[in-house]
């Protein structure tokens, strides 16, 4: 038998061959290629996350897109159009930002973020072209008339803000919003999501048949209200000192207050209708009541006198209790009419009578000089600015004169004698309009 010493001597050549062999062991074939599993510290994505574009970086993390972008930058060069922080902090609509950050709208947020990433290198001296983004939509790169570079509706204010071997970052002045995200936001804003369980009362027994009464079938979403609009109006000044909630269905399919706010802002931005908007918001609470009516499914057409017409109203006409409300109610038609529909009606029928919210008075419309003329005699008004605001529930048409019912006296100059303001007629209107 060999001794242990002889065995160790025999194994020494094999040990030396193992440690000093010049051929390294082969790597497993399952290892990922360089750059596929991780990104370089000099990558454009790392530069974006560490840059002063902090708002878009936070949205990338909230949208759970870091892994997707890491995989993309490992395969392609990347061009990033990064909006400045002010565009997301101050310039963005707070409701739209709240919509993007809701967990259920994660898909919309991801689509919006990926619209700012193009999987190709676009230098600052680009030629006008269309490029497909990571969101799947195309964006247009062009120059405006003054020669500035633009991407869709945004201006490139900092070209080549950050340049890296695998990509470039251009700074833009506003957020790029895909059409699909904007449409989804408008849908969520206009239609209320009915997710709560409506309370149902205890079953009632019919004493004649001794059986349970059948409940009325539920009305489909967006169907017209069962009550006429006059029964849904809040009591006026002749009954209550302040408007109180009137009878309603409780099913708010539409965000009426948001739509009222939108049309009042449109009036102000349109210009020339500030006095009418001021009466709706400050002098009366009719804006709130109109919003409640639209929320319950009613539609309205507003005949809005311009500022020149409102300036002709005297202090006496506005100082009587309930007078501003009566003036506005006479300019509200409980139908949805546009300039085209009204003009076609007066062309076909010659004279059309429209109901107003000031019972029992109606507004007479007829065709005159290629337009629609409301009222009769010297107090008539032309449809001056058509379709200032139309959204399917509220239609606003601008007119050039404040309308009054035909049985009321026309506005009296301050120096005229022997005439009295029609206070009695207004008081009678206030009583007839409510609860009779």
Tab-separated table of C-alpha atoms in Angstrom:
chain	number	residue	atom	x	y	z
A	1	UNK	CA	0.000	0.000	0.000
A	2	UNK	CA	1.196	3.528	-0.836
A	3	UNK	CA	1.927	5.828	2.036
A	4	UNK	CA	0.024	9.150	2.447
A	5	UNK	CA	3.210	11.027	1.612
A	6	UNK	CA	3.527	9.253	-1.748
A	7	UNK	CA	-0.185	9.972	-2.531
A	8	UNK	CA	0.275	13.721	-1.919
A	9	UNK	CA	3.328	13.741	-4.204
A	10	UNK	CA	1.337	12.106	-6.968
A	11	UNK	CA	-1.522	14.690	-6.718
A	12	UNK	CA	0.735	17.769	-6.842
A	13	UNK	CA	0.879	17.960	-10.691
A	14	UNK	CA	-2.883	17.957	-10.951
A	15	UNK	CA	-3.226	20.747	-8.348
A	16	UNK	CA	-0.658	22.949	-10.106
A	17	UNK	CA	-2.370	22.367	-13.463
A	18	UNK	CA	-5.709	23.416	-12.003
A	19	UNK	CA	-4.527	26.696	-10.455
A	20	UNK	CA	-2.113	27.864	-13.126
A	21	UNK	CA	-4.049	26.929	-16.250
A	22	UNK	CA	-4.156	29.838	-18.752
A	23	UNK	CA	-7.651	28.946	-20.123
A	24	UNK	CA	-10.515	30.552	-18.064
A	25	UNK	CA	-13.728	28.613	-17.501
A	26	UNK	CA	-16.503	29.233	-20.080
A	27	UNK	CA	-19.423	31.535	-19.077
A	28	UNK	CA	-22.907	30.058	-18.977
A	29	UNK	CA	-24.838	30.747	-22.153
A	30	UNK	CA	-27.888	31.868	-20.159
A	31	UNK	CA	-26.323	35.149	-18.995
A	32	UNK	CA	-28.037	38.273	-20.492
A	33	UNK	CA	-26.064	40.416	-22.929
A	34	UNK	CA	-24.463	43.588	-21.663
A	35	UNK	CA	-26.956	46.446	-21.341
A	36	UNK	CA	-30.105	44.297	-21.476
A	37	UNK	CA	-30.496	43.747	-17.733
A	38	UNK	CA	-29.253	47.086	-16.441
A	39	UNK	CA	-28.630	50.581	-17.761
A	40	UNK	CA	-25.457	52.611	-17.752
A	41	UNK	CA	-25.027	55.366	-15.170
A	42	UNK	CA	-24.409	57.709	-18.111
A	43	UNK	CA	-27.787	56.833	-19.658
A	44	UNK	CA	-30.289	59.468	-20.711
A	45	UNK	CA	-32.905	57.892	-18.421
A	46	UNK	CA	-30.656	58.278	-15.368
A	47	UNK	CA	-29.917	61.854	-16.435
A	48	UNK	CA	-33.649	62.582	-16.658
A	49	UNK	CA	-34.356	61.194	-13.188
A	50	UNK	CA	-31.486	63.251	-11.725
A	51	UNK	CA	-32.265	66.441	-13.672
A	52	UNK	CA	-34.273	69.528	-12.712
A	53	UNK	CA	-37.310	68.101	-14.513
A	54	UNK	CA	-38.570	66.753	-11.194
A	55	UNK	CA	-42.299	66.817	-11.936
A	56	UNK	CA	-42.131	64.527	-14.971
A	57	UNK	CA	-39.718	62.258	-13.070
A	58	UNK	CA	-42.226	61.881	-10.230
A	59	UNK	CA	-44.988	61.060	-12.691
A	60	UNK	CA	-42.793	58.362	-14.263
A	61	UNK	CA	-42.402	56.688	-10.878
A	62	UNK	CA	-46.113	57.008	-10.064
A	63	UNK	CA	-46.995	55.525	-13.461
A	64	UNK	CA	-44.781	52.462	-12.731
A	65	UNK	CA	-42.865	52.965	-15.994
A	66	UNK	CA	-39.255	52.727	-14.788
A	67	UNK	CA	-38.819	49.091	-15.826
A	68	UNK	CA	-40.453	49.701	-19.216
A	69	UNK	CA	-38.182	52.660	-19.934
A	70	UNK	CA	-35.097	50.765	-18.755
A	71	UNK	CA	-35.869	47.957	-21.191
A	72	UNK	CA	-36.478	50.464	-23.993
A	73	UNK	CA	-33.269	52.416	-23.441
A	74	UNK	CA	-31.366	49.119	-23.494
A	75	UNK	CA	-32.596	48.443	-27.031
A	76	UNK	CA	-33.036	51.893	-28.613
A	77	UNK	CA	-31.788	55.410	-28.457
A	78	UNK	CA	-34.298	57.664	-26.727
A	79	UNK	CA	-35.508	61.226	-27.278
A	80	UNK	CA	-37.358	62.770	-24.344
A	81	UNK	CA	-39.558	65.874	-24.584
A	82	UNK	CA	-39.602	66.973	-20.929
A	83	UNK	CA	-42.142	69.653	-19.904
A	84	UNK	CA	-40.929	72.283	-17.495
A	85	UNK	CA	-41.988	71.963	-13.860
A	86	UNK	CA	-44.262	75.016	-14.010
A	87	UNK	CA	-46.359	73.330	-16.703
A	88	UNK	CA	-47.242	70.574	-14.243
A	89	UNK	CA	-47.351	72.610	-11.035
A	90	UNK	CA	-49.248	75.789	-11.910
A	91	UNK	CA	-50.406	75.605	-15.540
A	92	UNK	CA	-52.092	72.184	-15.372
A	93	UNK	CA	-55.793	72.023	-14.519
A	94	UNK	CA	-56.036	70.733	-10.908
A	95	UNK	CA	-58.962	68.490	-11.790
A	96	UNK	CA	-57.064	66.984	-14.714
A	97	UNK	CA	-54.051	66.335	-12.484
A	98	UNK	CA	-56.310	64.728	-9.859
A	99	UNK	CA	-57.794	62.585	-12.616
A	100	UNK	CA	-54.336	61.385	-13.711
A	101	UNK	CA	-53.271	60.461	-10.179
A	102	UNK	CA	-56.346	58.352	-9.406
A	103	UNK	CA	-55.374	54.653	-9.251
A	104	UNK	CA	-58.140	53.624	-11.646
A	105	UNK	CA	-56.705	55.980	-14.302
A	106	UNK	CA	-53.211	54.451	-14.288
A	107	UNK	CA	-53.534	53.497	-17.953
A	108	UNK	CA	-54.293	57.104	-18.926
A	109	UNK	CA	-51.294	58.354	-16.930
A	110	UNK	CA	-49.000	55.823	-18.612
A	111	UNK	CA	-50.267	56.799	-22.064
A	112	UNK	CA	-49.674	60.482	-21.314
A	113	UNK	CA	-46.119	59.904	-20.035
A	114	UNK	CA	-45.098	57.617	-22.918
A	115	UNK	CA	-46.232	60.264	-25.429
A	116	UNK	CA	-43.131	62.257	-24.398
A	117	UNK	CA	-40.695	59.441	-25.347
A	118	UNK	CA	-39.615	58.670	-28.927
A	119	UNK	CA	-37.512	55.517	-29.503
A	120	UNK	CA	-35.056	57.238	-31.841
A	121	UNK	CA	-32.482	60.006	-31.616
A	122	UNK	CA	-33.866	63.380	-32.737
A	123	UNK	CA	-31.266	66.189	-32.730
A	124	UNK	CA	-32.141	69.830	-32.165
A	125	UNK	CA	-31.665	70.550	-35.882
A	126	UNK	CA	-34.427	68.190	-36.949
A	127	UNK	CA	-36.448	68.377	-40.135
A	128	UNK	CA	-40.277	68.543	-40.053
A	129	UNK	CA	-41.551	65.004	-39.660
A	130	UNK	CA	-43.916	62.731	-37.753
A	131	UNK	CA	-42.526	60.278	-35.217
A	132	UNK	CA	-44.280	57.447	-33.401
A	133	UNK	CA	-43.898	57.587	-29.622
A	134	UNK	CA	-43.808	54.807	-27.044
A	135	UNK	CA	-47.529	55.467	-26.456
A	136	UNK	CA	-48.281	54.383	-30.027
A	137	UNK	CA	-49.442	57.842	-31.137
A	138	UNK	CA	-47.588	60.054	-33.595
A	139	UNK	CA	-46.316	63.532	-32.791
A	140	UNK	CA	-45.557	66.260	-35.304
A	141	UNK	CA	-42.206	68.050	-35.300
A	142	UNK	CA	-42.277	71.313	-37.220
A	143	UNK	CA	-41.363	74.988	-37.181
A	144	UNK	CA	-43.806	77.842	-36.721
A	145	UNK	CA	-43.814	81.044	-38.770
A	146	UNK	CA	-41.189	82.663	-36.560
A	147	UNK	CA	-38.839	79.695	-37.001
A	148	UNK	CA	-39.189	78.182	-33.517
A	149	UNK	CA	-39.217	74.415	-33.151
A	150	UNK	CA	-42.485	72.895	-32.012
A	151	UNK	CA	-43.699	69.434	-31.105
A	152	UNK	CA	-47.472	69.302	-31.622
A	153	UNK	CA	-48.786	72.310	-29.620
A	154	UNK	CA	-45.713	72.684	-27.397
A	155	UNK	CA	-42.686	74.864	-28.089
A	156	UNK	CA	-39.188	73.493	-27.584
A	157	UNK	CA	-37.712	76.075	-25.200
A	158	UNK	CA	-34.501	74.192	-24.281
A	159	UNK	CA	-33.198	72.134	-27.236
A	160	UNK	CA	-30.481	69.644	-26.306
A	161	UNK	CA	-30.968	70.375	-22.622
A	162	UNK	CA	-29.255	67.070	-21.758
A	163	UNK	CA	-27.245	64.995	-24.235
A	164	UNK	CA	-26.066	61.453	-23.520
A	165	UNK	CA	-24.618	58.705	-25.756
A	166	UNK	CA	-27.945	56.857	-25.845
A	167	UNK	CA	-30.349	59.775	-26.121
A	168	UNK	CA	-31.207	63.440	-25.758
A	169	UNK	CA	-33.648	65.523	-23.684
A	170	UNK	CA	-35.405	68.571	-25.144
A	171	UNK	CA	-37.234	70.925	-22.767
A	172	UNK	CA	-40.778	71.954	-23.807
A	173	UNK	CA	-43.096	74.570	-22.337
A	174	UNK	CA	-46.260	72.510	-21.782
A	175	UNK	CA	-47.563	68.992	-21.339
A	176	UNK	CA	-48.452	66.839	-24.349
A	177	UNK	CA	-51.903	65.310	-23.858
A	178	UNK	CA	-53.081	62.435	-26.099
A	179	UNK	CA	-56.563	62.712	-27.558
A	180	UNK	CA	-57.611	59.431	-25.926
A	181	UNK	CA	-56.669	60.712	-22.458
A	182	UNK	CA	-58.501	64.009	-23.036
A	183	UNK	CA	-61.630	62.182	-24.171
A	184	UNK	CA	-61.493	59.854	-21.163
A	185	UNK	CA	-61.174	62.857	-18.840
A	186	UNK	CA	-64.135	64.634	-20.472
A	187	UNK	CA	-66.229	61.485	-20.164
A	188	UNK	CA	-65.434	61.106	-16.475
A	189	UNK	CA	-66.071	64.805	-15.826
A	190	UNK	CA	-69.435	65.081	-17.587
A	191	UNK	CA	-71.011	61.786	-16.529
A	192	UNK	CA	-71.128	60.856	-12.855
A	193	UNK	CA	-70.113	57.304	-12.060
A	194	UNK	CA	-73.051	55.580	-10.400
A	195	UNK	CA	-71.264	53.161	-8.093
A	196	UNK	CA	-73.182	53.526	-4.816
A	197	UNK	CA	-76.230	51.420	-3.962
A	198	UNK	CA	-79.349	53.588	-3.949
A	199	UNK	CA	-81.489	53.271	-0.813
A	200	UNK	CA	-84.778	51.462	-1.399
A	201	UNK	CA	-87.738	51.844	0.939
A	202	UNK	CA	-89.642	48.996	2.560
A	203	UNK	CA	-92.169	47.212	0.317
A	204	UNK	CA	-95.747	48.507	0.459
A	205	UNK	CA	-98.888	46.387	0.516
A	206	UNK	CA	-101.902	47.339	-1.582
A	207	UNK	CA	-104.899	47.211	0.840
A	208	UNK	CA	-107.334	46.396	-1.982
A	209	UNK	CA	-105.546	43.300	-3.266
A	210	UNK	CA	-103.475	42.502	-0.161
A	211	UNK	CA	-100.432	42.126	-2.417
A	212	UNK	CA	-97.137	43.938	-2.678
A	213	UNK	CA	-97.158	47.032	-4.859
A	214	UNK	CA	-94.941	46.857	-7.930
A	215	UNK	CA	-92.136	49.391	-7.997
A	216	UNK	CA	-91.773	51.654	-11.003
A	217	UNK	CA	-88.994	50.515	-13.353
A	218	UNK	CA	-85.768	52.536	-12.961
A	219	UNK	CA	-85.149	55.182	-15.578
A	220	UNK	CA	-82.089	54.691	-17.796
A	221	UNK	CA	-79.075	56.943	-17.380
A	222	UNK	CA	-79.515	60.334	-19.010
A	223	UNK	CA	-83.272	59.991	-19.598
A	224	UNK	CA	-85.404	63.169	-19.341
A	225	UNK	CA	-86.772	63.917	-15.850
A	226	UNK	CA	-90.349	62.902	-15.048
A	227	UNK	CA	-91.243	66.283	-13.512
A	228	UNK	CA	-91.610	69.350	-15.698
A	229	UNK	CA	-88.905	71.928	-15.155
A	230	UNK	CA	-91.340	74.377	-13.542
A	231	UNK	CA	-91.982	71.918	-10.690
A	232	UNK	CA	-88.254	71.443	-10.149
A	233	UNK	CA	-87.507	75.158	-9.774
A	234	UNK	CA	-86.708	76.478	-6.327
A	235	UNK	CA	-89.281	78.837	-4.730
A	236	UNK	CA	-88.847	82.445	-5.748
A	237	UNK	CA	-88.678	85.619	-3.655
A	238	UNK	CA	-92.483	85.843	-3.396
A	239	UNK	CA	-92.593	82.594	-1.372
A	240	UNK	CA	-89.231	82.221	0.351
A	241	UNK	CA	-86.575	84.799	1.262
A	242	UNK	CA	-83.874	82.716	-0.436
A	243	UNK	CA	-83.885	79.886	-2.962
A	244	UNK	CA	-84.449	76.492	-1.385
A	245	UNK	CA	-83.981	73.063	-2.937
A	246	UNK	CA	-86.937	72.177	-5.120
A	247	UNK	CA	-88.218	68.673	-5.826
A	248	UNK	CA	-85.734	66.596	-7.750
A	249	UNK	CA	-85.105	63.071	-8.841
A	250	UNK	CA	-81.898	62.638	-6.829
A	251	UNK	CA	-80.247	60.959	-9.833
A	252	UNK	CA	-77.503	63.350	-10.890
A	253	UNK	CA	-76.397	61.878	-14.215
A	254	UNK	CA	-74.648	65.123	-15.217
A	255	UNK	CA	-72.289	67.526	-13.435
A	256	UNK	CA	-74.458	70.589	-13.941
A	257	UNK	CA	-72.448	72.868	-11.678
A	258	UNK	CA	-69.294	72.167	-13.678
A	259	UNK	CA	-71.134	72.890	-16.938
A	260	UNK	CA	-72.581	76.148	-15.550
A	261	UNK	CA	-69.089	77.168	-14.431
A	262	UNK	CA	-67.736	76.368	-17.886
A	263	UNK	CA	-70.351	78.461	-19.710
A	264	UNK	CA	-69.888	81.446	-17.334
A	265	UNK	CA	-66.121	81.311	-17.878
A	266	UNK	CA	-66.767	81.107	-21.619
A	267	UNK	CA	-68.942	84.238	-21.410
A	268	UNK	CA	-66.174	86.130	-19.614
A	269	UNK	CA	-63.453	84.970	-22.010
A	270	UNK	CA	-65.670	85.667	-25.025
A	271	UNK	CA	-65.943	89.301	-23.944
A	272	UNK	CA	-68.890	91.694	-23.825
A	273	UNK	CA	-71.084	89.656	-21.441
A	274	UNK	CA	-69.559	90.422	-18.044
A	275	UNK	CA	-72.682	92.162	-16.689
A	276	UNK	CA	-74.918	89.183	-17.434
A	277	UNK	CA	-72.394	86.805	-15.818
A	278	UNK	CA	-72.175	89.118	-12.791
A	279	UNK	CA	-75.947	88.958	-12.276
A	280	UNK	CA	-75.927	85.162	-12.499
A	281	UNK	CA	-73.132	84.747	-9.948
A	282	UNK	CA	-73.137	87.747	-7.610
A	283	UNK	CA	-76.486	89.564	-7.742
A	284	UNK	CA	-78.559	86.366	-7.667
A	285	UNK	CA	-78.052	82.678	-6.913
A	286	UNK	CA	-79.440	81.581	-10.279
A	287	UNK	CA	-76.146	79.982	-11.333
A	288	UNK	CA	-76.482	77.472	-8.494
A	289	UNK	CA	-80.110	76.750	-9.349
A	290	UNK	CA	-79.320	76.327	-13.049
A	291	UNK	CA	-76.524	73.908	-12.153
A	292	UNK	CA	-78.916	71.809	-10.066
A	293	UNK	CA	-81.458	71.694	-12.889
A	294	UNK	CA	-78.841	70.544	-15.411
A	295	UNK	CA	-77.606	67.919	-12.934
A	296	UNK	CA	-81.124	66.472	-12.797
A	297	UNK	CA	-81.309	66.139	-16.569
A	298	UNK	CA	-82.984	69.363	-17.709
A	299	UNK	CA	-81.691	71.385	-20.668
A	300	UNK	CA	-81.563	75.163	-21.031
A	301	UNK	CA	-81.099	77.754	-23.751
A	302	UNK	CA	-79.816	81.082	-22.419
A	303	UNK	CA	-80.454	84.317	-24.316
A	304	UNK	CA	-77.646	86.486	-22.927
A	305	UNK	CA	-77.873	90.273	-23.442
A	306	UNK	CA	-74.497	91.903	-24.040
A	307	UNK	CA	-72.979	94.604	-21.833
A	308	UNK	CA	-74.333	97.474	-23.942
A	309	UNK	CA	-77.876	96.174	-23.503
A	310	UNK	CA	-77.438	95.581	-19.750
A	311	UNK	CA	-76.105	99.128	-19.317
A	312	UNK	CA	-79.491	100.508	-20.428
A	313	UNK	CA	-81.256	98.999	-17.404
A	314	UNK	CA	-82.183	101.567	-14.775
A	315	UNK	CA	-81.582	101.243	-11.041
A	316	UNK	CA	-85.339	100.997	-10.444
A	317	UNK	CA	-85.590	97.970	-12.701
A	318	UNK	CA	-82.976	96.101	-10.650
A	319	UNK	CA	-83.769	97.353	-7.133
A	320	UNK	CA	-87.205	95.764	-6.724
A	321	UNK	CA	-87.242	92.460	-4.780
A	322	UNK	CA	-86.990	89.617	-7.245
A	323	UNK	CA	-86.545	91.906	-10.264
A	324	UNK	CA	-83.128	90.556	-11.359
A	325	UNK	CA	-84.421	86.995	-11.120
A	326	UNK	CA	-87.502	87.843	-13.191
A	327	UNK	CA	-85.345	89.437	-15.898
A	328	UNK	CA	-83.068	86.397	-16.092
A	329	UNK	CA	-85.956	83.893	-16.008
A	330	UNK	CA	-87.466	85.558	-19.070
A	331	UNK	CA	-84.192	84.887	-20.927
A	332	UNK	CA	-84.108	81.147	-20.086
A	333	UNK	CA	-85.824	78.728	-22.493
A	334	UNK	CA	-86.371	75.168	-21.152
A	335	UNK	CA	-85.268	73.638	-24.470
A	336	UNK	CA	-81.946	72.997	-26.140
A	337	UNK	CA	-81.810	75.261	-29.179
A	338	UNK	CA	-78.886	76.357	-31.308
A	339	UNK	CA	-78.708	79.238	-33.752
A	340	UNK	CA	-79.229	76.819	-36.649
A	341	UNK	CA	-82.274	75.091	-35.121
A	342	UNK	CA	-83.978	78.384	-34.239
A	343	UNK	CA	-83.265	79.923	-37.631
A	344	UNK	CA	-84.611	76.847	-39.421
A	345	UNK	CA	-87.755	76.977	-37.268
A	346	UNK	CA	-88.513	80.641	-37.960
A	347	UNK	CA	-87.757	80.180	-41.664
A	348	UNK	CA	-90.202	77.291	-41.852
A	349	UNK	CA	-93.015	78.501	-39.600
A	350	UNK	CA	-92.560	82.275	-39.806
A	351	UNK	CA	-93.160	82.906	-36.092
A	352	UNK	CA	-92.286	80.605	-33.188
A	353	UNK	CA	-93.253	80.992	-29.527
A	354	UNK	CA	-90.764	79.646	-26.987
A	355	UNK	CA	-91.670	78.938	-23.372
A	356	UNK	CA	-89.588	80.691	-20.722
A	357	UNK	CA	-89.011	80.019	-17.037
A	358	UNK	CA	-91.051	83.128	-16.300
A	359	UNK	CA	-94.575	81.804	-16.393
A	360	UNK	CA	-96.869	82.435	-18.197
A	361	UNK	CA	-94.839	84.556	-20.607
A	362	UNK	CA	-93.399	83.332	-23.889
A	363	UNK	CA	-90.796	84.737	-26.248
A	364	UNK	CA	-91.809	85.261	-29.867
A	365	UNK	CA	-89.090	84.614	-32.459
A	366	UNK	CA	-89.210	85.375	-36.178
A	367	UNK	CA	-86.825	85.696	-39.094
A	368	UNK	CA	-85.462	89.161	-39.873
A	369	UNK	CA	-82.478	90.273	-41.955
A	370	UNK	CA	-81.106	86.755	-42.248
A	371	UNK	CA	-81.082	86.237	-38.491
A	372	UNK	CA	-83.456	85.456	-35.608
A	373	UNK	CA	-85.300	88.334	-33.969
A	374	UNK	CA	-86.896	87.977	-30.518
A	375	UNK	CA	-89.726	90.108	-29.141
A	376	UNK	CA	-91.822	92.750	-30.839
A	377	UNK	CA	-91.581	96.467	-31.518
A	378	UNK	CA	-88.792	98.630	-30.158
A	379	UNK	CA	-87.948	96.140	-27.414
A	380	UNK	CA	-87.011	93.384	-29.846
A	381	UNK	CA	-83.531	91.820	-29.911
A	382	UNK	CA	-81.446	90.255	-32.651
A	383	UNK	CA	-79.449	87.080	-32.215
A	384	UNK	CA	-76.145	88.919	-32.159
A	385	UNK	CA	-73.498	86.296	-31.205
A	386	UNK	CA	-74.614	82.767	-32.156
A	387	UNK	CA	-73.578	79.631	-30.257
A	388	UNK	CA	-71.276	81.237	-27.696
A	389	UNK	CA	-71.456	77.989	-25.707
A	390	UNK	CA	-73.057	74.674	-26.662
A	391	UNK	CA	-72.399	71.374	-24.895
A	392	UNK	CA	-75.591	69.381	-25.496
A	393	UNK	CA	-77.192	70.479	-22.205
A	394	UNK	CA	-76.712	74.267	-22.174
A	395	UNK	CA	-76.858	76.575	-25.177
A	396	UNK	CA	-75.901	80.262	-24.881
A	397	UNK	CA	-76.944	82.731	-27.591
A	398	UNK	CA	-75.925	86.389	-27.438
A	399	UNK	CA	-78.569	89.074	-28.076
A	400	UNK	CA	-78.280	92.856	-28.301
A	401	UNK	CA	-81.259	93.959	-26.145
A	402	UNK	CA	-82.716	93.041	-22.747
A	403	UNK	CA	-86.140	91.464	-23.374
A	404	UNK	CA	-89.285	92.195	-21.366
A	405	UNK	CA	-92.728	90.574	-21.587
A	406	UNK	CA	-95.052	92.435	-23.974
A	407	UNK	CA	-97.545	93.371	-21.225
A	408	UNK	CA	-94.856	95.216	-19.258
A	409	UNK	CA	-94.054	98.818	-19.904
A	410	UNK	CA	-90.801	99.454	-21.753
A	411	UNK	CA	-87.918	101.109	-19.859
A	412	UNK	CA	-88.769	104.729	-19.018
A	413	UNK	CA	-86.186	107.531	-19.279
A	414	UNK	CA	-85.325	109.283	-16.038
A	415	UNK	CA	-86.895	112.598	-17.129
A	416	UNK	CA	-90.219	111.177	-18.319
A	417	UNK	CA	-93.273	112.094	-16.253
A	418	UNK	CA	-96.688	110.555	-15.764
A	419	UNK	CA	-95.454	106.936	-15.941
A	420	UNK	CA	-94.774	104.480	-13.143
A	421	UNK	CA	-92.531	101.416	-13.184
A	422	UNK	CA	-94.357	98.146	-13.664
A	423	UNK	CA	-93.807	96.920	-10.112
A	424	UNK	CA	-97.271	95.404	-9.839
A	425	UNK	CA	-96.781	93.333	-12.981
A	426	UNK	CA	-93.445	91.976	-11.658
A	427	UNK	CA	-94.996	91.108	-8.300
A	428	UNK	CA	-97.848	89.332	-10.078
A	429	UNK	CA	-95.308	87.414	-12.169
A	430	UNK	CA	-93.476	86.331	-9.044
A	431	UNK	CA	-96.696	84.939	-7.579
A	432	UNK	CA	-97.836	83.242	-10.762
A	433	UNK	CA	-94.476	81.667	-11.356
A	434	UNK	CA	-94.292	79.571	-8.248
A	435	UNK	CA	-96.593	77.003	-6.748
A	436	UNK	CA	-99.831	77.924	-8.544
